[in-house]
Amino acid sequence: MSLHMHPVADPRAFRHALGQFPTGVCVVTCAPGGVPHGMTMSSFNTLSIDPPLVLFSIDRRALSLPEWERADAYAINVLAEGQTELSNRFANPRGRKWEGVDYHLGPQGAPVLPGVVASYECVPHACHDGGDHVLFVVRVSGYRTHPERRPLVFWQGRYMQLDPGRPEQPSWPLDIHY
Ligand SMILES: Cc1cc2nc3c(=O)[nH]c(=O)nc-3n(C[C@H](O)[C@H](O)[C@H](O)COP(=O)(O)O)c2cc1C
């Protein structure tokens, strides 16, 4: 174990350090004016149960940021293992992200992808300054889940597979949670 505390001076090293936190991978979508947009994101997280809020953040350099700011609906598609091609496709700013992609529009009008582990349909709640990112807080209006599918995992800058091994007991929710 290293006892040395690194100062946050080198952005590359800091990014690398943050990559120690494993996440799932989402393709978040919107379709303002009927034109679909999608972006691969690992910044999705839960926020509030009541009201039902979740969050994600978008780099200020993202070409599509203005579309995200004017959208009135979003779908957060949680990718399953085996969907790395979709992840790479929606992370490529210069690619034709939607060419040949199968999807349907959810009730709020945002594209929902097939084969995903879960999709959460959301409407805007708040946008906040997040430094070089914009933090989107969105309200979930409906969702679908497929617990039989396994999620794609992202860790240390690489895609991984979840190996549940032997689930630990006790399982969620613990008594200490209110
Ligand atoms: C696994 C993974 C996670 C990512 N997470 C985010 C994220 O949370 N926020 C973000 O702004 N970009 C994230 N990106 C990068 C964007 O997907 C990529 O820059 C995207 O093409 C930007 O969209 P644009 O076409 O509008 O520029 C991620 C990329 C990968 C591969």
Coordinates of N, CA and C and ligand atoms in Angstrom, one line a residue:
M1 N 0.8 -1.2 0.0 CA 0.0 0.0 0.0 C 0.9 1.2 0.0
S2 N 0.6 2.2 -0.9 CA 1.4 3.4 -0.9 C 0.9 4.4 0.1
L3 N 1.8 4.9 0.9 CA 1.4 5.9 2.0 C 1.5 7.3 1.4
H4 N 2.0 7.5 0.2 CA 2.3 8.8 -0.3 C 1.0 9.4 -0.9
M5 N 0.6 10.6 -0.4 CA -0.6 11.3 -0.9 C -0.2 12.1 -2.1
H6 N -0.8 11.8 -3.3 CA -0.5 12.6 -4.5 C -1.2 13.9 -4.5
P7 N -0.6 15.0 -4.8 CA -1.3 16.3 -5.1 C -2.1 16.2 -6.4
V8 N -3.2 16.9 -6.5 CA -4.0 16.8 -7.8 C -3.4 17.8 -8.7
A9 N -2.2 17.6 -9.2 CA -1.5 18.5 -10.1 C -1.5 18.1 -11.5
D10 N -1.4 16.8 -11.7 CA -1.3 16.3 -13.1 C -2.6 15.7 -13.5
P11 N -3.3 16.4 -14.5 CA -4.7 15.9 -14.8 C -4.7 14.5 -15.3
R12 N -3.7 14.1 -16.0 CA -3.7 12.7 -16.5 C -3.7 11.7 -15.4
A13 N -2.8 12.0 -14.4 CA -2.7 11.1 -13.2 C -3.9 11.1 -12.4
F14 N -4.6 12.3 -12.3 CA -5.8 12.4 -11.6 C -6.9 11.6 -12.2
R15 N -7.0 11.7 -13.6 CA -8.0 10.9 -14.3 C -7.8 9.4 -14.1
H16 N -6.5 9.1 -14.1 CA -6.2 7.7 -13.9 C -6.6 7.2 -12.5
A17 N -6.4 8.1 -11.5 CA -6.8 7.8 -10.1 C -8.3 7.6 -10.0
L18 N -9.0 8.5 -10.7 CA -10.5 8.4 -10.7 C -11.0 7.1 -11.3
G19 N -10.2 6.6 -12.3 CA -10.5 5.3 -13.0 C -10.5 4.1 -12.1
Q20 N -10.0 4.3 -10.8 CA -10.0 3.1 -9.9 C -11.4 2.8 -9.4
F21 N -12.3 3.8 -9.6 CA -13.7 3.6 -9.2 C -14.5 2.9 -10.4
P22 N -14.9 1.6 -10.2 CA -15.6 0.9 -11.3 C -17.0 1.4 -11.5
T23 N -17.4 1.5 -12.7 CA -18.8 1.9 -13.0 C -19.4 1.0 -14.0
G24 N -20.7 1.2 -14.2 CA -21.4 0.6 -15.4 C -21.1 1.5 -16.6
V25 N -21.7 1.2 -17.7 CA -21.6 2.0 -18.9 C -23.0 2.2 -19.4
C26 N -23.4 3.5 -19.7 CA -24.7 3.8 -20.2 C -24.6 4.5 -21.6
V27 N -25.6 4.3 -22.4 CA -25.7 5.2 -23.5 C -27.0 6.1 -23.2
V28 N -26.7 7.4 -23.0 CA -27.8 8.3 -22.6 C -28.2 8.9 -23.9
T29 N -29.6 9.0 -24.1 CA -30.1 9.5 -25.4 C -31.1 10.7 -25.1
C30 N -31.3 11.5 -26.2 CA -32.3 12.5 -26.2 C -32.7 12.7 -27.7
A31 N -33.7 13.4 -28.0 CA -34.1 13.6 -29.4 C -34.8 15.0 -29.5
P32 N -34.1 16.1 -29.2 CA -34.8 17.4 -29.3 C -35.1 17.7 -30.8
G33 N -36.3 18.1 -31.1 CA -36.7 18.4 -32.4 C -36.8 17.2 -33.3
G34 N -36.8 16.0 -32.7 CA -37.0 14.7 -33.4 C -35.7 14.1 -33.9
V35 N -34.5 14.8 -33.6 CA -33.2 14.3 -34.1 C -32.6 13.5 -32.9
P36 N -32.3 12.2 -33.1 CA -31.7 11.5 -32.0 C -30.2 11.8 -31.7
H37 N -29.9 11.9 -30.4 CA -28.5 12.1 -29.9 C -28.3 11.0 -28.9
G38 N -27.0 10.6 -28.9 CA -26.7 9.6 -27.9 C -25.2 9.7 -27.5
M39 N -24.9 9.5 -26.2 CA -23.5 9.6 -25.8 C -23.3 8.5 -24.7
T40 N -22.1 7.9 -24.9 CA -21.7 6.9 -23.9 C -21.3 7.6 -22.6
M41 N -21.8 7.2 -21.5 CA -21.5 7.9 -20.2 C -21.3 6.8 -19.1
S42 N -20.2 7.1 -18.3 CA -20.0 6.4 -17.1 C -20.4 7.2 -15.8
S43 N -20.8 8.4 -16.1 CA -21.0 9.4 -14.9 C -22.4 9.2 -14.4
F44 N -23.2 8.3 -14.9 CA -24.6 8.1 -14.4 C -24.5 7.7 -12.9
N45 N -25.4 8.2 -12.1 CA -25.5 7.7 -10.7 C -26.9 8.0 -10.2
T46 N -27.2 7.3 -9.1 CA -28.4 7.5 -8.4 C -28.3 8.8 -7.5
L47 N -29.4 9.4 -7.3 CA -29.3 10.6 -6.4 C -30.4 10.6 -5.4
S48 N -31.7 10.4 -5.8 CA -32.8 10.6 -4.8 C -33.9 9.6 -5.1
I49 N -34.5 9.0 -4.1 CA -35.6 8.1 -4.3 C -36.9 8.9 -4.3
D50 N -37.1 9.9 -3.4 CA -38.3 10.7 -3.4 C -37.9 12.2 -3.2
P51 N -37.9 12.9 -4.3 CA -38.4 12.6 -5.6 C -37.4 11.7 -6.3
P52 N -37.8 11.0 -7.4 CA -37.0 10.0 -8.1 C -36.0 10.8 -9.0
L53 N -34.8 11.0 -8.5 CA -33.8 11.7 -9.3 C -32.5 10.9 -9.6
V54 N -31.9 11.1 -10.7 CA -30.6 10.5 -11.0 C -29.8 11.6 -11.7
L55 N -28.5 11.3 -11.9 CA -27.7 12.3 -12.5 C -26.7 11.7 -13.5
F56 N -26.2 12.6 -14.4 CA -25.1 12.3 -15.2 C -24.4 13.6 -15.6
S57 N -23.1 13.6 -16.1 CA -22.5 14.8 -16.4 C -21.9 14.7 -17.8
I58 N -21.9 15.9 -18.4 CA -21.4 16.0 -19.8 C -20.3 17.0 -19.9
D59 N -19.2 16.6 -20.6 CA -18.0 17.4 -20.9 C -18.5 18.6 -21.6
R60 N -18.0 19.8 -21.2 CA -18.3 21.0 -21.9 C -17.9 21.1 -23.4
R61 N -16.9 20.2 -23.7 CA -16.4 20.2 -25.0 C -17.2 19.3 -26.0
A62 N -18.2 18.6 -25.4 CA -19.0 17.7 -26.2 C -19.7 18.5 -27.3
L63 N -19.7 18.0 -28.5 CA -20.3 18.7 -29.7 C -21.8 18.8 -29.5
S64 N -22.4 17.8 -28.8 CA -23.8 17.8 -28.7 C -24.4 18.5 -27.4
L65 N -23.5 19.1 -26.7 CA -23.9 19.7 -25.4 C -25.2 20.6 -25.5
P66 N -25.2 21.5 -26.6 CA -26.4 22.3 -26.7 C -27.7 21.5 -26.9
E67 N -27.6 20.4 -27.5 CA -28.8 19.6 -27.7 C -29.3 19.0 -26.4
W68 N -28.3 18.6 -25.6 CA -28.7 18.0 -24.2 C -29.3 19.1 -23.4
E69 N -28.9 20.3 -23.5 CA -29.4 21.4 -22.7 C -30.8 21.8 -23.1
R70 N -31.2 21.6 -24.4 CA -32.5 22.0 -24.8 C -33.5 20.8 -24.9
A71 N -33.0 19.6 -24.6 CA -33.9 18.4 -24.6 C -34.9 18.4 -23.5
D72 N -36.1 17.9 -23.8 CA -37.1 17.8 -22.7 C -37.3 16.4 -22.3
A73 N -36.5 15.4 -22.7 CA -36.6 14.0 -22.3 C -35.3 13.3 -22.5
Y74 N -35.0 12.4 -21.7 CA -33.7 11.6 -21.8 C -34.1 10.1 -21.5
A75 N -33.3 9.2 -22.2 CA -33.4 7.8 -21.8 C -32.0 7.4 -21.4
I76 N -31.8 6.8 -20.2 CA -30.5 6.3 -19.8 C -30.6 4.8 -20.0
N77 N -29.8 4.3 -20.9 CA -29.7 2.9 -21.3 C -28.5 2.3 -20.7
V78 N -28.7 1.4 -19.8 CA -27.6 0.7 -19.1 C -27.1 -0.5 -19.9
L79 N -25.9 -0.4 -20.4 CA -25.5 -1.5 -21.4 C -25.2 -2.8 -20.7
A80 N -25.5 -3.9 -21.5 CA -25.2 -5.2 -21.0 C -23.8 -5.7 -21.5
E81 N -23.3 -6.7 -20.9 CA -22.0 -7.3 -21.4 C -22.3 -7.7 -22.8
G82 N -21.3 -7.5 -23.6 CA -21.5 -7.8 -25.1 C -21.9 -6.6 -25.9
Q83 N -22.1 -5.5 -25.2 CA -22.5 -4.3 -25.9 C -21.4 -3.3 -26.0
T84 N -20.2 -3.7 -26.0 CA -19.0 -2.8 -26.1 C -19.0 -2.1 -27.5
E85 N -19.5 -2.7 -28.5 CA -19.6 -2.1 -29.8 C -20.4 -0.8 -29.8
L86 N -21.6 -1.0 -29.1 CA -22.5 0.2 -28.9 C -21.8 1.3 -28.1
S87 N -21.1 0.9 -27.0 CA -20.4 1.8 -26.2 C -19.4 2.6 -27.0
N88 N -18.6 1.9 -27.8 CA -17.5 2.6 -28.6 C -18.2 3.5 -29.7
R89 N -19.2 3.0 -30.2 CA -19.9 3.8 -31.3 C -20.4 5.1 -30.7
F90 N -21.0 5.1 -29.5 CA -21.6 6.3 -29.0 C -20.6 7.2 -28.2
A91 N -19.3 6.7 -28.2 CA -18.3 7.5 -27.6 C -17.4 8.2 -28.7
N92 N -17.8 8.0 -30.0 CA -17.0 8.5 -31.1 C -17.7 9.7 -31.7
P93 N -17.1 10.9 -31.3 CA -17.8 12.2 -31.8 C -17.9 12.3 -33.3
R94 N -16.9 11.6 -34.0 CA -16.9 11.8 -35.5 C -17.7 10.7 -36.2
G95 N -18.2 9.7 -35.5 CA -18.9 8.6 -36.1 C -20.3 8.9 -36.4
R96 N -20.9 8.0 -37.3 CA -22.3 8.1 -37.5 C -23.0 7.2 -36.5
K97 N -23.3 7.9 -35.4 CA -23.6 7.1 -34.2 C -24.9 6.2 -34.4
W98 N -25.9 6.7 -35.1 CA -27.1 6.0 -35.2 C -27.3 5.1 -36.4
E99 N -26.3 5.1 -37.3 CA -26.4 4.4 -38.5 C -26.5 2.9 -38.2
G100 N -27.7 2.3 -38.6 CA -27.9 0.9 -38.4 C -28.3 0.5 -37.0
V101 N -28.5 1.4 -36.1 CA -28.8 1.1 -34.7 C -30.3 0.9 -34.6
D102 N -30.7 -0.2 -34.0 CA -32.1 -0.5 -33.7 C -32.5 0.3 -32.4
Y103 N -33.6 1.0 -32.4 CA -34.1 1.6 -31.2 C -35.6 1.9 -31.4
H104 N -36.3 2.2 -30.2 CA -37.6 2.7 -30.3 C -37.7 3.9 -29.4
L105 N -38.7 4.8 -29.7 CA -38.8 6.0 -28.9 C -39.7 5.6 -27.7
G106 N -39.2 6.0 -26.5 CA -40.0 5.8 -25.3 C -41.1 6.8 -25.2
P107 N -42.0 6.6 -24.2 CA -43.2 7.5 -24.1 C -42.8 9.0 -24.0
Q108 N -41.6 9.3 -23.5 CA -41.3 10.7 -23.4 C -40.6 11.2 -24.7
G109 N -40.3 10.3 -25.6 CA -39.7 10.7 -26.9 C -38.2 10.5 -27.0
A110 N -37.6 9.8 -26.0 CA -36.1 9.6 -26.1 C -35.9 8.2 -26.6
P111 N -34.8 7.9 -27.4 CA -34.5 6.6 -27.9 C -34.1 5.6 -26.9
V112 N -34.8 4.4 -26.9 CA -34.5 3.3 -26.0 C -33.9 2.2 -26.8
L113 N -32.7 1.7 -26.3 CA -32.0 0.7 -27.1 C -32.4 -0.7 -26.6
P114 N -32.4 -1.7 -27.6 CA -32.7 -3.1 -27.2 C -31.5 -3.8 -26.5
G115 N -31.8 -4.8 -25.8 CA -30.7 -5.6 -25.2 C -30.0 -5.1 -24.0
V116 N -30.5 -3.9 -23.5 CA -29.9 -3.3 -22.3 C -30.3 -4.0 -21.0
V117 N -29.6 -3.7 -19.9 CA -29.9 -4.2 -18.6 C -31.1 -3.4 -18.0
A118 N -31.1 -2.1 -18.3 CA -32.2 -1.3 -17.7 C -32.3 0.0 -18.6
S119 N -33.4 0.5 -18.6 CA -33.5 1.9 -19.2 C -34.4 2.7 -18.3
Y120 N -34.0 3.9 -18.1 CA -34.7 4.9 -17.3 C -35.1 6.1 -18.1
E121 N -36.4 6.3 -18.2 CA -36.9 7.5 -18.9 C -37.0 8.7 -18.0
C122 N -36.5 9.8 -18.4 CA -36.4 10.9 -17.5 C -36.8 12.3 -18.2
V123 N -37.1 13.2 -17.3 CA -37.3 14.6 -17.8 C -36.4 15.5 -17.0
P124 N -36.1 16.7 -17.6 CA -35.1 17.6 -16.9 C -35.6 18.0 -15.5
H125 N -34.6 18.1 -14.6 CA -35.0 18.7 -13.2 C -34.1 19.9 -12.9
A126 N -32.8 19.7 -13.1 CA -31.9 20.9 -12.9 C -30.5 20.6 -13.6
C127 N -29.9 21.7 -13.9 CA -28.5 21.7 -14.5 C -27.6 22.5 -13.6
H128 N -26.4 22.0 -13.3 CA -25.5 22.7 -12.4 C -24.1 22.8 -13.0
D129 N -23.4 23.8 -12.6 CA -22.0 23.9 -13.0 C -21.2 22.7 -12.4
G130 N -20.5 22.0 -13.2 CA -19.6 20.9 -12.7 C -18.2 21.1 -13.2
G131 N -17.7 22.3 -13.1 CA -16.3 22.5 -13.6 C -16.2 22.4 -15.1
D132 N -15.4 21.5 -15.6 CA -15.3 21.3 -17.0 C -16.4 20.4 -17.6
H133 N -17.4 20.0 -16.7 CA -18.6 19.3 -17.1 C -19.8 20.0 -16.6
V134 N -20.9 19.7 -17.2 CA -22.2 20.2 -16.8 C -23.0 19.0 -16.1
L135 N -23.5 19.3 -14.9 CA -24.1 18.2 -14.2 C -25.6 18.3 -14.5
F136 N -26.2 17.2 -15.0 CA -27.6 17.1 -15.3 C -28.3 16.3 -14.2
V137 N -29.2 16.9 -13.5 CA -30.1 16.1 -12.6 C -31.4 16.0 -13.3
V138 N -31.8 14.7 -13.4 CA -33.1 14.4 -14.2 C -34.0 13.6 -13.3
R139 N -35.3 13.7 -13.6 CA -36.4 13.0 -12.8 C -36.8 11.8 -13.6
V140 N -36.8 10.7 -13.0 CA -37.2 9.4 -13.7 C -38.7 9.4 -13.7
S141 N -39.3 9.2 -14.9 CA -40.7 9.1 -15.1 C -41.2 7.6 -15.3
G142 N -40.2 6.7 -15.7 CA -40.6 5.3 -15.9 C -39.3 4.5 -16.2
Y143 N -39.4 3.2 -16.0 CA -38.2 2.4 -16.3 C -38.5 1.0 -16.6
R144 N -37.6 0.3 -17.3 CA -37.7 -1.1 -17.6 C -36.4 -1.7 -17.1
T145 N -36.5 -2.9 -16.5 CA -35.2 -3.6 -16.1 C -35.3 -5.1 -16.6
H146 N -34.1 -5.6 -16.8 CA -33.9 -7.0 -17.3 C -32.8 -7.6 -16.4
P147 N -33.2 -8.0 -15.2 CA -32.3 -8.5 -14.2 C -31.5 -9.8 -14.6
E148 N -32.1 -10.5 -15.6 CA -31.4 -11.7 -16.1 C -30.2 -11.4 -16.9
R149 N -30.1 -10.1 -17.4 CA -28.9 -9.7 -18.2 C -27.8 -9.2 -17.3
R150 N -26.5 -9.4 -17.7 CA -25.4 -8.9 -16.9 C -24.9 -7.5 -17.4
P151 N -24.5 -6.6 -16.6 CA -24.1 -5.3 -17.1 C -22.6 -5.3 -17.6
L152 N -22.4 -4.4 -18.5 CA -21.0 -4.1 -18.9 C -20.4 -3.2 -17.8
V153 N -19.1 -3.5 -17.5 CA -18.4 -2.8 -16.4 C -17.2 -2.0 -17.0
F154 N -16.9 -0.9 -16.4 CA -15.8 -0.1 -16.9 C -14.9 0.2 -15.7
W155 N -13.6 -0.2 -15.8 CA -12.7 0.0 -14.6 C -11.3 0.2 -15.2
Q156 N -10.6 1.1 -14.6 CA -9.2 1.4 -15.0 C -9.1 1.6 -16.5
G157 N -10.1 2.3 -17.1 CA -10.1 2.6 -18.5 C -10.4 1.4 -19.4
R158 N -10.9 0.3 -18.9 CA -11.1 -0.9 -19.7 C -12.5 -1.5 -19.4
Y159 N -13.1 -2.1 -20.4 CA -14.3 -2.9 -20.2 C -14.0 -4.1 -19.5
M160 N -14.9 -4.5 -18.6 CA -14.8 -5.7 -17.8 C -16.1 -6.5 -17.8
Q161 N -16.0 -7.7 -17.4 CA -17.2 -8.5 -17.1 C -17.4 -8.6 -15.6
L162 N -18.7 -8.5 -15.2 CA -19.0 -8.7 -13.8 C -18.9 -10.2 -13.5
D163 N -18.1 -10.5 -12.4 CA -18.1 -11.9 -12.0 C -18.7 -11.9 -10.6
P164 N -20.0 -12.3 -10.5 CA -20.7 -12.2 -9.2 C -20.1 -13.2 -8.2
G165 N -19.4 -14.2 -8.6 CA -18.9 -15.2 -7.7 C -20.0 -15.7 -6.8
R166 N -19.7 -15.8 -5.5 CA -20.7 -16.2 -4.6 C -21.2 -14.9 -3.9
P167 N -22.5 -14.6 -4.1 CA -23.0 -13.3 -3.5 C -22.8 -13.3 -2.0
E168 N -22.4 -12.1 -1.5 CA -22.1 -12.0 -0.1 C -23.4 -11.8 0.7
Q169 N -23.5 -12.3 1.9 CA -24.7 -12.1 2.7 C -24.3 -11.1 3.8
P170 N -25.2 -10.3 4.4 CA -26.5 -10.2 4.0 C -26.6 -9.3 2.8
S171 N -27.8 -9.4 2.0 CA -27.9 -8.6 0.8 C -28.8 -7.4 1.2
W172 N -28.7 -6.4 0.3 CA -29.4 -5.2 0.4 C -30.9 -5.4 0.5
P173 N -31.7 -4.6 1.3 CA -31.2 -3.5 2.1 C -30.8 -3.9 3.5
L174 N -29.7 -3.4 4.0 CA -29.3 -3.7 5.4 C -30.2 -3.0 6.4
D175 N -30.2 -3.5 7.6 CA -31.1 -2.9 8.6 C -30.7 -1.5 9.0
I176 N -29.4 -1.2 8.8 CA -28.9 0.1 9.1 C -29.4 1.2 8.1
H177 N -30.0 0.8 7.0 CA -30.5 1.8 6.0 C -31.9 2.2 6.4
Y178 N -32.1 3.5 6.3 CA -33.4 4.0 6.6 C -34.3 4.1 5.4
Ligands
LIG1 C1 -16.8 4.2 -21.0 C2 -17.0 5.6 -21.4 C3 -17.6 6.5 -20.5 C4 -17.8 7.9 -20.8 N1 -18.4 8.7 -20.0 C5 -18.6 10.0 -20.3 C6 -19.3 10.9 -19.4 O1 -19.8 10.5 -18.3 N2 -19.5 12.2 -19.8 C7 -19.0 12.7 -21.0 O2 -19.2 13.9 -21.2 N3 -18.3 11.9 -21.8 C8 -18.1 10.6 -21.5 N4 -17.5 9.7 -22.4 C9 -17.0 10.3 -23.7 C10 -18.1 10.5 -24.6 O3 -18.9 9.4 -24.8 C11 -17.6 11.0 -26.0 O4 -16.7 12.0 -25.9 C12 -18.8 11.4 -26.9 O5 -18.5 11.1 -28.2 C13 -19.0 12.9 -26.8 O6 -20.2 13.2 -27.6 P1 -20.2 14.3 -28.8 O7 -20.3 13.4 -30.0 O8 -21.4 15.1 -28.6 O9 -18.9 15.1 -28.7 C14 -17.3 8.4 -22.1 C15 -16.7 7.5 -23.0 C16 -16.5 6.1 -22.6 C17 -15.9 5.2 -23.6

